[in-house]
Amino acid sequence: MFEDWRDVPLFTALSMGVASVEADVWLVNGTLYIGHELAALTKARTFDSLYVQPLLTIINNMNPKNGFTVGQTAPKLTDASDIVSGVFDMSGDTPLQLLVDVKTDGVQTLPYVLKALDPLRQAGYLSTFANGTLTLGPVLVIGTGNSPLEPIKALEPRDFFFDAPLTELSIPSNTTWSPDLSPIASTDYGVAVGWSGIGPISDAQRANITKFVHDADSRGIKSRFWDTPGWPISAR
């Protein structure tokens, strides 16, 4: 997972083959700015300039229209999706996971995020759930942080998904969480697991990790732990 405190977070991530990036988004006076903290915001660092427009350019360049490509059938990610190539030259059918970590009020910010994604939407580059079918595109956008659950559930078609709570997937009667709404589920590693990376991991801590991953996998959802130990490297 790459975050956006770097000068060019998207390009840095892609240069290392990272398939999941996170944009910390703040709505200020009608504009979406990028920064891990409020004090880090600058007028030049916007959601559009750091993520939307670069992604549009990259994917356009990955899908040139010439004598070799015009009239050809695009590769498929799933049986239901004829899509263009994604951001990775050697793995064109791998979607880039773009996590949008909403820092400001979720209900107020969501419409601005959806509007900001429109260039990618109009180009057909966003993964979309419509009419009971999930069609994967070059970019899979997932809301986290203050992203509001109910407005996202109500989207039809839905090309902005919700990061589910990983620690709340074990209740069979809870039918809210499915991969059509939440392709991933996340939790704070330090709180949910507790192992600092120093010394051996306990059986109980290992069992917690296994349980959370199993709960997500049983629903067809991928699991994500954030704030994992930074040191030693072997602990990661």
mmCIF file of C-alpha atoms in Angstrom:
data_model
loop_
_atom_site.group_PDB
_atom_site.id
_atom_site.type_symbol
_atom_site.label_atom_id
_atom_site.label_comp_id
_atom_site.label_asym_id
_atom_site.label_seq_id
_atom_site.Cartn_x
_atom_site.Cartn_y
_atom_site.Cartn_z
ATOM 1 C CA MET A 1 0.000 0.000 0.000
ATOM 2 C CA PHE A 2 1.407 3.379 -1.052
ATOM 3 C CA GLU A 3 0.229 6.603 0.544
ATOM 4 C CA ASP A 4 0.430 10.141 -0.749
ATOM 5 C CA TRP A 5 3.076 11.949 1.293
ATOM 6 C CA ARG A 6 5.522 11.279 -1.547
ATOM 7 C CA ASP A 7 6.091 13.946 -4.214
ATOM 8 C CA VAL A 8 4.539 11.836 -6.972
ATOM 9 C CA PRO A 9 2.798 9.028 -5.074
ATOM 10 C CA LEU A 10 1.060 7.342 -7.997
ATOM 11 C CA PHE A 11 4.090 7.184 -10.280
ATOM 12 C CA THR A 12 6.354 6.094 -7.426
ATOM 13 C CA ALA A 13 3.974 3.264 -6.566
ATOM 14 C CA LEU A 14 3.606 2.071 -10.146
ATOM 15 C CA SER A 15 7.369 2.173 -10.709
ATOM 16 C CA MET A 16 7.678 -0.379 -7.899
ATOM 17 C CA GLY A 17 4.864 -2.574 -9.168
ATOM 18 C CA VAL A 18 2.525 -1.651 -6.325
ATOM 19 C CA ALA A 19 -1.081 -2.497 -7.218
ATOM 20 C CA SER A 20 -2.773 -0.599 -4.376
ATOM 21 C CA VAL A 21 -2.487 3.117 -3.626
ATOM 22 C CA GLU A 22 -4.252 5.314 -1.102
ATOM 23 C CA ALA A 23 -5.246 8.946 -1.574
ATOM 24 C CA ASP A 24 -6.029 10.991 1.538
ATOM 25 C CA VAL A 25 -8.730 13.368 0.318
ATOM 26 C CA TRP A 26 -9.857 16.625 1.935
ATOM 27 C CA LEU A 27 -12.761 18.711 0.632
ATOM 28 C CA VAL A 28 -11.886 22.391 1.057
ATOM 29 C CA ASN A 29 -13.992 25.110 -0.593
ATOM 30 C CA GLY A 30 -15.255 22.746 -3.266
ATOM 31 C CA THR A 31 -11.847 21.311 -4.215
ATOM 32 C CA LEU A 32 -10.422 17.903 -3.303
ATOM 33 C CA TYR A 33 -6.900 18.243 -1.944
ATOM 34 C CA ILE A 34 -4.405 15.489 -1.131
ATOM 35 C CA GLY A 35 -2.397 15.197 2.064
ATOM 36 C CA HIS A 36 -1.959 12.945 5.062
ATOM 37 C CA GLU A 37 -2.511 15.874 7.418
ATOM 38 C CA LEU A 38 -4.402 19.135 7.014
ATOM 39 C CA ALA A 39 -1.151 21.083 7.382
ATOM 40 C CA ALA A 40 0.303 19.204 4.392
ATOM 41 C CA LEU A 41 -2.262 20.507 1.899
ATOM 42 C CA THR A 42 -1.135 22.771 -0.932
ATOM 43 C CA LYS A 43 -3.031 24.219 -3.875
ATOM 44 C CA ALA A 44 -0.953 22.190 -6.323
ATOM 45 C CA ARG A 45 -1.694 18.803 -4.743
ATOM 46 C CA THR A 46 -5.244 17.932 -5.762
ATOM 47 C CA PHE A 47 -6.997 14.621 -6.294
ATOM 48 C CA ASP A 48 -7.359 15.481 -9.959
ATOM 49 C CA SER A 49 -3.714 16.426 -10.549
ATOM 50 C CA LEU A 50 -2.102 13.613 -8.547
ATOM 51 C CA TYR A 51 -4.433 10.723 -9.375
ATOM 52 C CA VAL A 52 -7.264 11.223 -11.862
ATOM 53 C CA GLN A 53 -5.420 12.918 -14.730
ATOM 54 C CA PRO A 54 -2.249 10.788 -14.406
ATOM 55 C CA LEU A 55 -4.342 7.607 -14.427
ATOM 56 C CA LEU A 56 -6.259 8.811 -17.460
ATOM 57 C CA THR A 57 -3.010 9.523 -19.308
ATOM 58 C CA ILE A 58 -1.380 6.237 -18.297
ATOM 59 C CA ILE A 59 -4.324 4.071 -19.325
ATOM 60 C CA ASN A 60 -4.824 5.985 -22.569
ATOM 61 C CA ASN A 61 -1.162 5.390 -23.394
ATOM 62 C CA MET A 62 -1.548 1.711 -22.546
ATOM 63 C CA ASN A 63 -4.326 1.454 -25.119
ATOM 64 C CA PRO A 64 -3.119 3.159 -28.297
ATOM 65 C CA LYS A 65 -5.456 3.293 -31.247
ATOM 66 C CA ASN A 66 -3.532 2.140 -34.284
ATOM 67 C CA GLY A 67 -3.497 -0.540 -36.950
ATOM 68 C CA PHE A 68 -2.591 -3.194 -34.416
ATOM 69 C CA THR A 69 -5.402 -2.445 -31.973
ATOM 70 C CA VAL A 70 -8.385 -1.015 -33.843
ATOM 71 C CA GLY A 71 -11.086 -3.635 -34.272
ATOM 72 C CA GLN A 72 -9.419 -6.109 -31.934
ATOM 73 C CA THR A 73 -11.148 -7.754 -28.967
ATOM 74 C CA ALA A 74 -9.926 -6.500 -25.603
ATOM 75 C CA PRO A 75 -8.644 -9.033 -23.049
ATOM 76 C CA LYS A 76 -11.019 -10.177 -20.330
ATOM 77 C CA LEU A 77 -10.632 -9.985 -16.574
ATOM 78 C CA THR A 78 -13.835 -11.925 -16.000
ATOM 79 C CA ASP A 79 -16.339 -13.637 -18.250
ATOM 80 C CA ALA A 80 -18.525 -10.544 -17.991
ATOM 81 C CA SER A 81 -15.932 -7.887 -18.744
ATOM 82 C CA ASP A 82 -14.383 -6.876 -22.034
ATOM 83 C CA ILE A 83 -11.892 -4.290 -20.836
ATOM 84 C CA VAL A 84 -8.913 -2.318 -21.981
ATOM 85 C CA SER A 85 -5.419 -2.902 -20.650
ATOM 86 C CA GLY A 86 -4.674 -1.548 -17.204
ATOM 87 C CA VAL A 87 -1.699 0.351 -15.819
ATOM 88 C CA PHE A 88 0.798 -2.535 -15.787
ATOM 89 C CA ASP A 89 2.517 -3.284 -19.066
ATOM 90 C CA MET A 90 3.295 -6.914 -18.202
ATOM 91 C CA SER A 91 0.006 -7.524 -16.386
ATOM 92 C CA GLY A 92 -2.634 -5.611 -18.291
ATOM 93 C CA ASP A 93 -5.516 -7.486 -16.680
ATOM 94 C CA THR A 94 -4.552 -6.441 -13.126
ATOM 95 C CA PRO A 95 -6.740 -3.598 -11.828
ATOM 96 C CA LEU A 96 -5.113 -0.829 -9.827
ATOM 97 C CA GLN A 97 -6.798 -0.576 -6.429
ATOM 98 C CA LEU A 98 -7.305 3.096 -5.581
ATOM 99 C CA LEU A 99 -8.329 3.631 -1.971
ATOM 100 C CA VAL A 100 -9.875 7.039 -1.364
ATOM 101 C CA ASP A 101 -9.419 7.853 2.324
ATOM 102 C CA VAL A 102 -11.992 10.581 2.927
ATOM 103 C CA LYS A 103 -10.742 12.894 5.675
ATOM 104 C CA THR A 104 -13.591 15.411 5.702
ATOM 105 C CA ASP A 105 -17.316 14.806 6.206
ATOM 106 C CA GLY A 106 -18.184 11.744 4.146
ATOM 107 C CA VAL A 107 -21.692 12.683 3.044
ATOM 108 C CA GLN A 108 -20.540 16.120 1.904
ATOM 109 C CA THR A 109 -17.354 14.875 0.249
ATOM 110 C CA LEU A 110 -18.690 11.849 -1.645
ATOM 111 C CA PRO A 111 -20.475 13.791 -4.438
ATOM 112 C CA TYR A 112 -17.272 15.705 -5.150
ATOM 113 C CA VAL A 113 -15.245 12.499 -5.313
ATOM 114 C CA LEU A 114 -17.754 10.889 -7.672
ATOM 115 C CA LYS A 115 -17.678 13.969 -9.894
ATOM 116 C CA ALA A 116 -13.874 14.043 -9.852
ATOM 117 C CA LEU A 117 -13.804 10.448 -11.104
ATOM 118 C CA ASP A 118 -15.931 11.321 -14.128
ATOM 119 C CA PRO A 119 -13.032 11.464 -16.653
ATOM 120 C CA LEU A 120 -12.120 7.871 -15.759
ATOM 121 C CA ARG A 121 -15.791 6.895 -15.758
ATOM 122 C CA GLN A 122 -16.459 8.387 -19.188
ATOM 123 C CA ALA A 123 -13.429 6.580 -20.574
ATOM 124 C CA GLY A 124 -14.782 3.266 -19.269
ATOM 125 C CA TYR A 125 -11.839 2.728 -16.940
ATOM 126 C CA LEU A 126 -13.661 2.209 -13.622
ATOM 127 C CA SER A 127 -14.676 -1.174 -12.232
ATOM 128 C CA THR A 128 -18.466 -1.132 -11.990
ATOM 129 C CA PHE A 129 -21.271 -3.105 -10.365
ATOM 130 C CA ALA A 130 -24.523 -2.865 -12.329
ATOM 131 C CA ASN A 131 -27.528 -5.124 -12.889
ATOM 132 C CA GLY A 132 -26.112 -7.739 -10.548
ATOM 133 C CA THR A 133 -22.769 -7.995 -12.348
ATOM 134 C CA LEU A 134 -19.349 -6.752 -11.268
ATOM 135 C CA THR A 135 -17.309 -5.690 -14.287
ATOM 136 C CA LEU A 136 -13.648 -5.136 -13.521
ATOM 137 C CA GLY A 137 -11.884 -2.255 -15.217
ATOM 138 C CA PRO A 138 -8.336 -0.899 -15.043
ATOM 139 C CA VAL A 139 -9.118 0.966 -11.795
ATOM 140 C CA LEU A 140 -11.021 -0.292 -8.747
ATOM 141 C CA VAL A 141 -11.962 2.646 -6.496
ATOM 142 C CA ILE A 142 -12.743 1.909 -2.846
ATOM 143 C CA GLY A 143 -13.797 4.458 -0.249
ATOM 144 C CA THR A 144 -12.330 4.272 3.230
ATOM 145 C CA GLY A 145 -11.898 6.644 6.171
ATOM 146 C CA ASN A 146 -15.058 8.757 6.451
ATOM 147 C CA SER A 147 -16.619 7.318 3.292
ATOM 148 C CA PRO A 148 -20.374 6.967 4.006
ATOM 149 C CA LEU A 149 -21.784 3.451 3.786
ATOM 150 C CA GLU A 150 -25.444 4.107 2.975
ATOM 151 C CA PRO A 151 -24.905 6.530 0.054
ATOM 152 C CA ILE A 152 -22.361 4.128 -1.429
ATOM 153 C CA LYS A 153 -24.755 1.190 -1.069
ATOM 154 C CA ALA A 154 -27.382 3.244 -2.901
ATOM 155 C CA LEU A 155 -25.198 3.918 -5.951
ATOM 156 C CA GLU A 156 -26.594 2.320 -9.111
ATOM 157 C CA PRO A 157 -24.530 1.658 -11.049
ATOM 158 C CA ARG A 158 -21.752 1.551 -8.440
ATOM 159 C CA ASP A 159 -18.183 2.405 -9.413
ATOM 160 C CA PHE A 160 -17.164 3.575 -5.941
ATOM 161 C CA PHE A 161 -17.006 0.783 -3.387
ATOM 162 C CA PHE A 162 -16.750 0.576 0.406
ATOM 163 C CA ASP A 163 -13.921 -0.675 2.602
ATOM 164 C CA ALA A 164 -15.647 -3.076 5.019
ATOM 165 C CA PRO A 165 -14.644 -3.505 8.685
ATOM 166 C CA LEU A 166 -12.533 -6.670 8.747
ATOM 167 C CA THR A 167 -13.293 -7.427 12.398
ATOM 168 C CA GLU A 168 -17.065 -7.444 11.815
ATOM 169 C CA LEU A 169 -17.387 -10.120 9.138
ATOM 170 C CA SER A 170 -17.771 -13.133 11.407
ATOM 171 C CA ILE A 171 -21.521 -12.754 12.046
ATOM 172 C CA PRO A 172 -23.294 -15.010 9.498
ATOM 173 C CA SER A 173 -26.582 -13.124 9.836
ATOM 174 C CA ASN A 174 -24.932 -9.875 8.750
ATOM 175 C CA THR A 175 -25.564 -9.851 5.014
ATOM 176 C CA THR A 176 -24.363 -6.287 4.435
ATOM 177 C CA TRP A 177 -20.885 -7.257 3.355
ATOM 178 C CA SER A 178 -20.326 -8.750 -0.080
ATOM 179 C CA PRO A 179 -17.644 -8.263 -2.747
ATOM 180 C CA ASP A 180 -20.168 -6.317 -4.844
ATOM 181 C CA LEU A 181 -20.146 -3.606 -2.172
ATOM 182 C CA SER A 182 -16.828 -4.243 -0.443
ATOM 183 C CA PRO A 183 -14.069 -5.891 -2.492
ATOM 184 C CA ILE A 184 -11.807 -5.477 0.536
ATOM 185 C CA ALA A 185 -12.161 -5.306 4.311
ATOM 186 C CA SER A 186 -9.621 -3.584 6.537
ATOM 187 C CA THR A 187 -8.628 -3.139 10.144
ATOM 188 C CA ASP A 188 -5.941 -1.589 12.320
ATOM 189 C CA TYR A 189 -3.358 -4.342 12.738
ATOM 190 C CA GLY A 190 -2.117 -3.029 16.067
ATOM 191 C CA VAL A 191 -5.586 -3.075 17.611
ATOM 192 C CA ALA A 192 -6.867 -6.289 16.026
ATOM 193 C CA VAL A 193 -3.722 -8.409 16.302
ATOM 194 C CA GLY A 194 -1.380 -6.670 18.700
ATOM 195 C CA TRP A 195 1.950 -8.217 17.725
ATOM 196 C CA SER A 196 4.587 -5.472 17.534
ATOM 197 C CA GLY A 197 6.988 -7.504 15.424
ATOM 198 C CA ILE A 198 9.428 -7.864 18.309
ATOM 199 C CA GLY A 199 9.790 -11.374 19.653
ATOM 200 C CA PRO A 200 7.716 -14.396 18.636
ATOM 201 C CA ILE A 201 4.083 -13.997 17.691
ATOM 202 C CA SER A 202 1.741 -15.761 20.111
ATOM 203 C CA ASP A 203 -0.649 -18.524 19.105
ATOM 204 C CA ALA A 204 -3.592 -16.263 19.974
ATOM 205 C CA GLN A 205 -2.278 -13.435 17.791
ATOM 206 C CA ARG A 206 -1.650 -15.795 14.892
ATOM 207 C CA ALA A 207 -5.158 -17.211 15.351
ATOM 208 C CA ASN A 208 -6.600 -13.689 15.154
ATOM 209 C CA ILE A 209 -4.927 -13.080 11.800
ATOM 210 C CA THR A 210 -6.113 -16.438 10.470
ATOM 211 C CA LYS A 211 -9.671 -15.839 11.665
ATOM 212 C CA PHE A 212 -9.983 -12.374 10.128
ATOM 213 C CA VAL A 213 -8.578 -13.515 6.787
ATOM 214 C CA HIS A 214 -10.847 -16.581 6.787
ATOM 215 C CA ASP A 215 -13.932 -14.491 7.624
ATOM 216 C CA ALA A 216 -13.230 -12.197 4.683
ATOM 217 C CA ASP A 217 -12.317 -15.004 2.301
ATOM 218 C CA SER A 218 -15.536 -16.869 3.084
ATOM 219 C CA ARG A 219 -17.444 -13.859 1.722
ATOM 220 C CA GLY A 220 -15.221 -13.458 -1.332
ATOM 221 C CA ILE A 221 -13.628 -10.341 0.162
ATOM 222 C CA LYS A 222 -9.905 -9.591 0.325
ATOM 223 C CA SER A 223 -8.436 -8.644 3.697
ATOM 224 C CA ARG A 224 -6.163 -5.706 4.470
ATOM 225 C CA PHE A 225 -4.282 -4.804 7.637
ATOM 226 C CA TRP A 226 -2.998 -1.271 8.061
ATOM 227 C CA ASP A 227 -0.428 0.051 10.522
ATOM 228 C CA THR A 228 1.517 -3.212 10.381
ATOM 229 C CA PRO A 229 4.930 -3.321 12.129
ATOM 230 C CA GLY A 230 7.457 -1.125 10.363
ATOM 231 C CA TRP A 231 10.420 -2.870 11.937
ATOM 232 C CA PRO A 232 11.950 -5.359 11.746
ATOM 233 C CA ILE A 233 11.293 -5.853 8.046
ATOM 234 C CA SER A 234 10.979 -9.608 8.566
ATOM 235 C CA ALA A 235 7.865 -9.023 10.682
ATOM 236 C CA ARG A 236 5.988 -7.727 7.667
#
